Short mmCIF file of N, CA, C and O in Angstrom, two decimals:
data_model
loop_
_atom_site.label_atom_id
_atom_site.label_comp_id
_atom_site.label_asym_id
_atom_site.label_seq_id
_atom_site.Cartn_x
_atom_site.Cartn_y
_atom_site.Cartn_z
N MET L 1 123.17 60.00 104.80
CA MET L 1 123.41 58.63 104.37
C MET L 1 123.55 57.76 105.62
O MET L 1 124.33 58.08 106.50
N PRO L 2 122.85 56.64 105.71
CA PRO L 2 122.96 55.79 106.89
C PRO L 2 124.34 55.14 106.96
O PRO L 2 125.00 54.94 105.96
N SER L 3 124.77 54.83 108.17
CA SER L 3 126.07 54.18 108.33
C SER L 3 126.00 52.77 107.75
O SER L 3 124.93 52.24 107.49
N ARG L 4 127.17 52.19 107.57
CA ARG L 4 127.23 50.85 106.97
C ARG L 4 126.42 49.83 107.77
O ARG L 4 125.78 48.96 107.22
N ARG L 5 126.43 49.93 109.07
CA ARG L 5 125.74 48.95 109.91
C ARG L 5 124.22 49.08 109.83
O ARG L 5 123.52 48.15 110.13
N GLU L 6 123.71 50.23 109.41
CA GLU L 6 122.28 50.43 109.31
C GLU L 6 121.72 49.95 107.98
O GLU L 6 120.53 49.75 107.85
N GLN L 7 122.58 49.77 106.98
CA GLN L 7 122.12 49.34 105.67
C GLN L 7 121.93 47.83 105.67
O GLN L 7 122.79 47.08 106.12
N LYS L 8 120.79 47.38 105.18
CA LYS L 8 120.53 45.95 105.09
C LYS L 8 121.26 45.39 103.88
O LYS L 8 121.14 45.91 102.77
N LEU L 9 122.03 44.33 104.10
CA LEU L 9 122.78 43.72 103.01
C LEU L 9 121.89 42.75 102.26
O LEU L 9 121.10 42.03 102.87
N PRO L 10 122.02 42.71 100.94
CA PRO L 10 121.23 41.75 100.17
C PRO L 10 121.70 40.33 100.45
O PRO L 10 122.84 40.11 100.84
N LYS L 11 120.84 39.36 100.24
CA LYS L 11 121.19 37.96 100.42
C LYS L 11 122.15 37.58 99.30
O LYS L 11 121.86 37.75 98.12
N LEU L 12 123.32 37.09 99.67
CA LEU L 12 124.32 36.72 98.68
C LEU L 12 123.95 35.40 98.03
O LEU L 12 123.40 34.51 98.68
N PRO L 13 124.27 35.24 96.74
CA PRO L 13 123.94 34.00 96.06
C PRO L 13 124.89 32.85 96.42
O PRO L 13 124.84 31.81 95.81
N ILE L 14 125.80 33.08 97.38
CA ILE L 14 126.72 32.02 97.79
C ILE L 14 126.51 31.71 99.26
O ILE L 14 126.20 32.58 100.05
N SER L 15 126.65 30.46 99.60
CA SER L 15 126.59 30.07 101.00
C SER L 15 127.19 28.68 101.13
O SER L 15 127.23 27.92 100.16
N LEU L 16 127.64 28.36 102.32
CA LEU L 16 128.21 27.04 102.53
C LEU L 16 127.15 25.95 102.36
O LEU L 16 127.44 24.85 101.92
N GLU L 17 125.89 26.28 102.68
CA GLU L 17 124.82 25.30 102.54
C GLU L 17 124.53 24.99 101.08
O GLU L 17 124.02 23.93 100.75
N ALA L 18 124.84 25.93 100.18
CA ALA L 18 124.55 25.74 98.76
C ALA L 18 125.64 24.92 98.05
O ALA L 18 125.49 24.58 96.89
N LEU L 19 126.71 24.60 98.77
CA LEU L 19 127.80 23.85 98.16
C LEU L 19 127.39 22.40 97.94
O LEU L 19 126.56 21.86 98.66
N PRO L 20 128.00 21.76 96.95
CA PRO L 20 127.71 20.34 96.73
C PRO L 20 128.17 19.53 97.94
O PRO L 20 129.05 19.94 98.68
N LEU L 21 127.59 18.37 98.12
CA LEU L 21 127.99 17.49 99.20
C LEU L 21 129.46 17.08 99.02
O LEU L 21 129.93 17.00 97.88
N PRO L 22 130.17 16.82 100.11
CA PRO L 22 131.59 16.43 99.98
C PRO L 22 131.79 15.20 99.10
O PRO L 22 132.84 15.04 98.50
N GLU L 23 130.77 14.33 98.99
CA GLU L 23 130.91 13.13 98.18
C GLU L 23 130.83 13.43 96.68
O GLU L 23 131.12 12.58 95.86
N SER L 24 130.35 14.63 96.32
CA SER L 24 130.21 14.94 94.89
C SER L 24 131.58 15.03 94.24
O SER L 24 132.57 15.37 94.86
N LYS L 25 131.61 14.72 92.97
CA LYS L 25 132.87 14.66 92.24
C LYS L 25 133.41 16.06 91.98
O LYS L 25 132.71 16.93 91.48
N ARG L 26 134.64 16.27 92.33
CA ARG L 26 135.31 17.54 92.06
C ARG L 26 135.95 17.46 90.68
O ARG L 26 136.51 16.43 90.30
N THR L 27 135.88 18.55 89.93
CA THR L 27 136.44 18.55 88.58
C THR L 27 137.70 19.40 88.46
O THR L 27 138.34 19.39 87.42
N ARG L 28 138.04 20.14 89.50
CA ARG L 28 139.23 20.99 89.46
C ARG L 28 140.08 20.73 90.69
O ARG L 28 139.58 20.43 91.76
N ARG L 29 141.38 20.89 90.54
CA ARG L 29 142.30 20.74 91.66
C ARG L 29 143.14 22.00 91.79
O ARG L 29 143.41 22.68 90.81
N LEU L 30 143.56 22.26 93.02
CA LEU L 30 144.40 23.41 93.30
C LEU L 30 145.47 22.97 94.28
O LEU L 30 145.17 22.32 95.28
N MET L 31 146.72 23.28 93.97
CA MET L 31 147.79 22.90 94.87
C MET L 31 148.12 24.08 95.79
O MET L 31 148.28 25.21 95.33
N LEU L 32 148.17 23.80 97.08
CA LEU L 32 148.53 24.80 98.07
C LEU L 32 149.80 24.34 98.77
O LEU L 32 150.01 23.15 98.98
N SER L 33 150.63 25.29 99.17
CA SER L 33 151.85 24.97 99.90
C SER L 33 151.76 25.52 101.31
O SER L 33 151.33 26.66 101.51
N PHE L 34 152.16 24.69 102.28
CA PHE L 34 152.13 25.09 103.68
C PHE L 34 153.46 24.75 104.33
O PHE L 34 154.16 23.83 103.89
N THR L 35 153.79 25.48 105.39
CA THR L 35 154.95 25.10 106.20
C THR L 35 154.55 23.88 107.02
O THR L 35 153.36 23.55 107.12
N GLU L 36 155.52 23.23 107.62
CA GLU L 36 155.21 22.07 108.46
C GLU L 36 154.30 22.47 109.62
O GLU L 36 153.36 21.75 109.95
N ALA L 37 154.56 23.64 110.22
CA ALA L 37 153.73 24.10 111.34
C ALA L 37 152.30 24.37 110.89
O ALA L 37 151.35 24.02 111.60
N GLU L 38 152.13 24.99 109.71
CA GLU L 38 150.79 25.27 109.20
C GLU L 38 150.05 23.97 108.90
O GLU L 38 148.88 23.82 109.25
N LEU L 39 150.73 23.04 108.28
CA LEU L 39 150.10 21.76 107.94
C LEU L 39 149.71 20.99 109.21
O LEU L 39 148.61 20.42 109.28
N THR L 40 150.56 21.02 110.20
CA THR L 40 150.23 20.37 111.47
C THR L 40 148.99 20.99 112.10
O THR L 40 148.10 20.29 112.58
N MET L 41 148.91 22.32 112.06
CA MET L 41 147.76 23.03 112.62
C MET L 41 146.48 22.66 111.85
O MET L 41 145.43 22.40 112.45
N ILE L 42 146.56 22.61 110.53
CA ILE L 42 145.40 22.26 109.70
C ILE L 42 144.97 20.83 109.97
O ILE L 42 143.78 20.54 110.13
N GLU L 43 145.92 19.92 110.02
CA GLU L 43 145.58 18.52 110.27
C GLU L 43 144.95 18.34 111.65
O GLU L 43 143.96 17.62 111.81
N LYS L 44 145.51 19.00 112.65
CA LYS L 44 144.97 18.89 114.01
C LYS L 44 143.54 19.43 114.07
O LYS L 44 142.64 18.80 114.62
N ALA L 45 143.32 20.61 113.46
CA ALA L 45 141.98 21.22 113.47
C ALA L 45 140.99 20.37 112.69
O ALA L 45 139.85 20.19 113.11
N SER L 46 141.41 19.84 111.56
CA SER L 46 140.48 19.04 110.75
C SER L 46 140.12 17.73 111.45
O SER L 46 138.96 17.32 111.43
N HIS L 47 141.08 17.08 112.08
CA HIS L 47 140.78 15.84 112.79
C HIS L 47 139.88 16.11 113.99
O HIS L 47 139.00 15.31 114.30
N HIS L 48 140.07 17.25 114.64
CA HIS L 48 139.21 17.63 115.76
C HIS L 48 137.76 17.80 115.30
O HIS L 48 136.83 17.46 116.02
N ARG L 49 137.59 18.32 114.08
CA ARG L 49 136.25 18.53 113.51
C ARG L 49 135.69 17.26 112.88
O ARG L 49 134.53 17.20 112.49
N GLY L 50 136.54 16.26 112.69
CA GLY L 50 136.10 15.04 112.03
C GLY L 50 136.11 15.15 110.52
O GLY L 50 135.41 14.41 109.82
N ASP L 51 136.88 16.09 109.99
CA ASP L 51 136.97 16.32 108.54
C ASP L 51 138.35 15.93 108.03
O ASP L 51 139.30 15.76 108.79
N GLN L 52 138.45 15.85 106.72
CA GLN L 52 139.74 15.71 106.07
C GLN L 52 140.37 17.10 105.98
O GLN L 52 139.65 18.10 105.90
N PRO L 53 141.70 17.21 105.97
CA PRO L 53 142.34 18.53 105.86
C PRO L 53 141.88 19.32 104.63
O PRO L 53 141.67 20.53 104.72
N ALA L 54 141.65 18.64 103.51
CA ALA L 54 141.21 19.35 102.30
C ALA L 54 139.82 19.96 102.49
O ALA L 54 139.53 21.05 101.98
N VAL L 55 138.94 19.25 103.21
CA VAL L 55 137.58 19.76 103.45
C VAL L 55 137.65 21.01 104.31
O VAL L 55 136.98 22.01 104.04
N LEU L 56 138.48 20.99 105.35
CA LEU L 56 138.64 22.15 106.22
C LEU L 56 139.20 23.34 105.42
O LEU L 56 138.69 24.45 105.54
N CYS L 57 140.22 23.10 104.61
CA CYS L 57 140.81 24.20 103.81
C CYS L 57 139.78 24.77 102.84
O CYS L 57 139.69 25.99 102.68
N ARG L 58 139.00 23.92 102.20
CA ARG L 58 137.97 24.38 101.28
C ARG L 58 136.93 25.24 102.01
O ARG L 58 136.53 26.30 101.53
N THR L 59 136.52 24.80 103.20
CA THR L 59 135.56 25.56 103.99
C THR L 59 136.12 26.92 104.39
O THR L 59 135.43 27.94 104.30
N ILE L 60 137.38 26.94 104.81
CA ILE L 60 138.03 28.20 105.20
C ILE L 60 138.09 29.17 104.02
O ILE L 60 137.75 30.34 104.14
N ILE L 61 138.50 28.68 102.87
CA ILE L 61 138.64 29.54 101.69
C ILE L 61 137.29 30.08 101.25
O ILE L 61 137.13 31.28 101.00
N LEU L 62 136.28 29.22 101.17
CA LEU L 62 134.96 29.68 100.72
C LEU L 62 134.32 30.62 101.74
O LEU L 62 133.66 31.59 101.36
N THR L 63 134.54 30.39 103.02
CA THR L 63 134.04 31.30 104.05
C THR L 63 134.71 32.67 103.93
O THR L 63 134.06 33.71 104.06
N ALA L 64 136.01 32.66 103.66
CA ALA L 64 136.73 33.93 103.50
C ALA L 64 136.19 34.72 102.31
O ALA L 64 136.00 35.94 102.39
N PHE L 65 135.89 34.04 101.21
CA PHE L 65 135.32 34.74 100.06
C PHE L 65 133.91 35.25 100.37
O PHE L 65 133.55 36.36 99.96
N GLN L 66 133.13 34.47 101.08
CA GLN L 66 131.79 34.92 101.44
C GLN L 66 131.86 36.15 102.35
O GLN L 66 131.13 37.12 102.15
N ASN L 67 132.75 36.14 103.32
CA ASN L 67 132.92 37.29 104.21
C ASN L 67 133.41 38.51 103.44
O ASN L 67 132.98 39.64 103.70
N SER L 68 134.30 38.29 102.49
CA SER L 68 134.80 39.40 101.67
C SER L 68 133.69 39.98 100.81
O SER L 68 133.61 41.19 100.63
N ALA L 69 132.83 39.13 100.28
CA ALA L 69 131.70 39.61 99.47
C ALA L 69 130.77 40.45 100.33
O ALA L 69 130.29 41.50 99.88
N ALA L 70 130.52 40.03 101.55
CA ALA L 70 129.66 40.81 102.45
C ALA L 70 130.30 42.16 102.76
O ALA L 70 129.62 43.19 102.78
N ARG L 71 131.61 42.17 103.01
CA ARG L 71 132.30 43.44 103.27
C ARG L 71 132.27 44.35 102.05
O ARG L 71 132.07 45.56 102.16
N ALA L 72 132.48 43.77 100.87
CA ALA L 72 132.46 44.57 99.64
C ALA L 72 131.09 45.20 99.44
O ALA L 72 130.98 46.38 99.06
N LEU L 73 130.02 44.45 99.69
CA LEU L 73 128.67 44.99 99.56
C LEU L 73 128.39 46.06 100.61
O LEU L 73 127.68 47.03 100.34
N ALA L 74 128.94 45.90 101.80
CA ALA L 74 128.74 46.89 102.85
C ALA L 74 129.44 48.20 102.50
O ALA L 74 128.93 49.28 102.78
N GLU L 75 130.61 48.08 101.88
CA GLU L 75 131.35 49.28 101.51
C GLU L 75 130.81 49.94 100.25
O GLU L 75 130.97 51.14 100.05
N LYS L 76 130.20 49.17 99.39
CA LYS L 76 129.71 49.68 98.11
C LYS L 76 128.34 49.07 97.84
O LYS L 76 128.23 48.08 97.11
N PRO L 77 127.26 49.62 98.41
CA PRO L 77 125.93 49.01 98.30
C PRO L 77 125.43 48.78 96.87
O PRO L 77 124.68 47.85 96.62
N GLY L 78 125.84 49.57 95.91
CA GLY L 78 125.38 49.41 94.53
C GLY L 78 126.22 48.43 93.73
O GLY L 78 126.11 48.37 92.50
N LEU L 79 127.04 47.66 94.38
CA LEU L 79 127.98 46.78 93.70
C LEU L 79 127.31 45.75 92.79
O LEU L 79 127.81 45.45 91.72
N MET L 80 126.15 45.25 93.17
CA MET L 80 125.48 44.23 92.37
C MET L 80 124.98 44.77 91.03
O MET L 80 124.70 44.00 90.12
N LYS L 81 124.90 46.08 90.90
CA LYS L 81 124.45 46.69 89.65
C LYS L 81 125.62 46.94 88.69
O LYS L 81 125.40 47.32 87.55
N GLU L 82 126.85 46.76 89.16
CA GLU L 82 128.03 47.01 88.33
C GLU L 82 128.37 45.78 87.51
O GLU L 82 127.82 44.70 87.70
N SER L 83 129.33 45.95 86.61
CA SER L 83 129.73 44.86 85.72
C SER L 83 130.42 43.76 86.53
O SER L 83 130.96 44.01 87.62
N PRO L 84 130.43 42.54 86.00
CA PRO L 84 131.13 41.45 86.70
C PRO L 84 132.61 41.78 86.96
O PRO L 84 133.14 41.41 88.00
N ALA L 85 133.25 42.48 86.05
CA ALA L 85 134.66 42.84 86.25
C ALA L 85 134.80 43.78 87.45
O ALA L 85 135.72 43.63 88.26
N GLU L 86 133.91 44.76 87.57
CA GLU L 86 133.94 45.68 88.71
C GLU L 86 133.63 44.95 90.01
O GLU L 86 134.23 45.23 91.04
N GLN L 87 132.71 44.01 89.96
CA GLN L 87 132.38 43.23 91.16
C GLN L 87 133.58 42.41 91.60
O GLN L 87 133.92 42.38 92.79
N LEU L 88 134.25 41.78 90.65
CA LEU L 88 135.43 40.98 90.97
C LEU L 88 136.54 41.86 91.53
O LEU L 88 137.20 41.49 92.51
N ARG L 89 136.75 43.01 90.94
CA ARG L 89 137.77 43.93 91.42
C ARG L 89 137.49 44.34 92.87
O ARG L 89 138.39 44.32 93.71
N ALA L 90 136.25 44.68 93.17
CA ALA L 90 135.89 45.08 94.53
C ALA L 90 136.07 43.92 95.51
O ALA L 90 136.57 44.10 96.62
N LEU L 91 135.68 42.71 95.10
CA LEU L 91 135.85 41.54 95.95
C LEU L 91 137.32 41.27 96.25
O LEU L 91 137.70 41.04 97.39
N LEU L 92 138.16 41.33 95.23
CA LEU L 92 139.57 41.06 95.42
C LEU L 92 140.24 42.15 96.28
O LEU L 92 141.13 41.86 97.07
N GLU L 93 139.81 43.41 96.11
CA GLU L 93 140.36 44.48 96.93
C GLU L 93 140.04 44.25 98.41
O GLU L 93 140.90 44.39 99.27
N VAL L 94 138.80 43.88 98.70
CA VAL L 94 138.42 43.63 100.09
C VAL L 94 139.09 42.37 100.62
O VAL L 94 139.52 42.33 101.76
N PHE L 95 139.20 41.35 99.77
CA PHE L 95 139.80 40.08 100.20
C PHE L 95 141.28 40.26 100.54
O PHE L 95 141.79 39.62 101.45
N ALA L 96 141.95 41.17 99.83
CA ALA L 96 143.38 41.39 100.03
C ALA L 96 143.68 42.25 101.25
O ALA L 96 144.81 42.27 101.72
N VAL L 97 142.70 42.95 101.79
CA VAL L 97 142.92 43.81 102.95
C VAL L 97 143.15 42.95 104.16
O VAL L 97 142.42 42.00 104.42
N GLU L 98 144.18 43.29 104.89
CA GLU L 98 144.48 42.50 106.11
C GLU L 98 143.83 43.08 107.32
O GLU L 98 143.60 44.19 107.49
#
């Protein structure tokens, strides 16, 4: 069996480029809580990038899920053939690993 690095990963159906433009209307909201130090760090980083703090947080979260999906596929190449529940379970297991 080839090592994980030798296996070609399939193209994931998610990407930052496929996201709607920031001007598009959002239909869902999510409340996040941060310490003062965390919020200061987020605000500083977002202003440095020329973004709003919410845009930076959204990018970070979606990138983390995309990276987790790639790791899940690397660990379990047949994952796309499994049920959506199994796919979600594998994604969450990889996402939770520190």
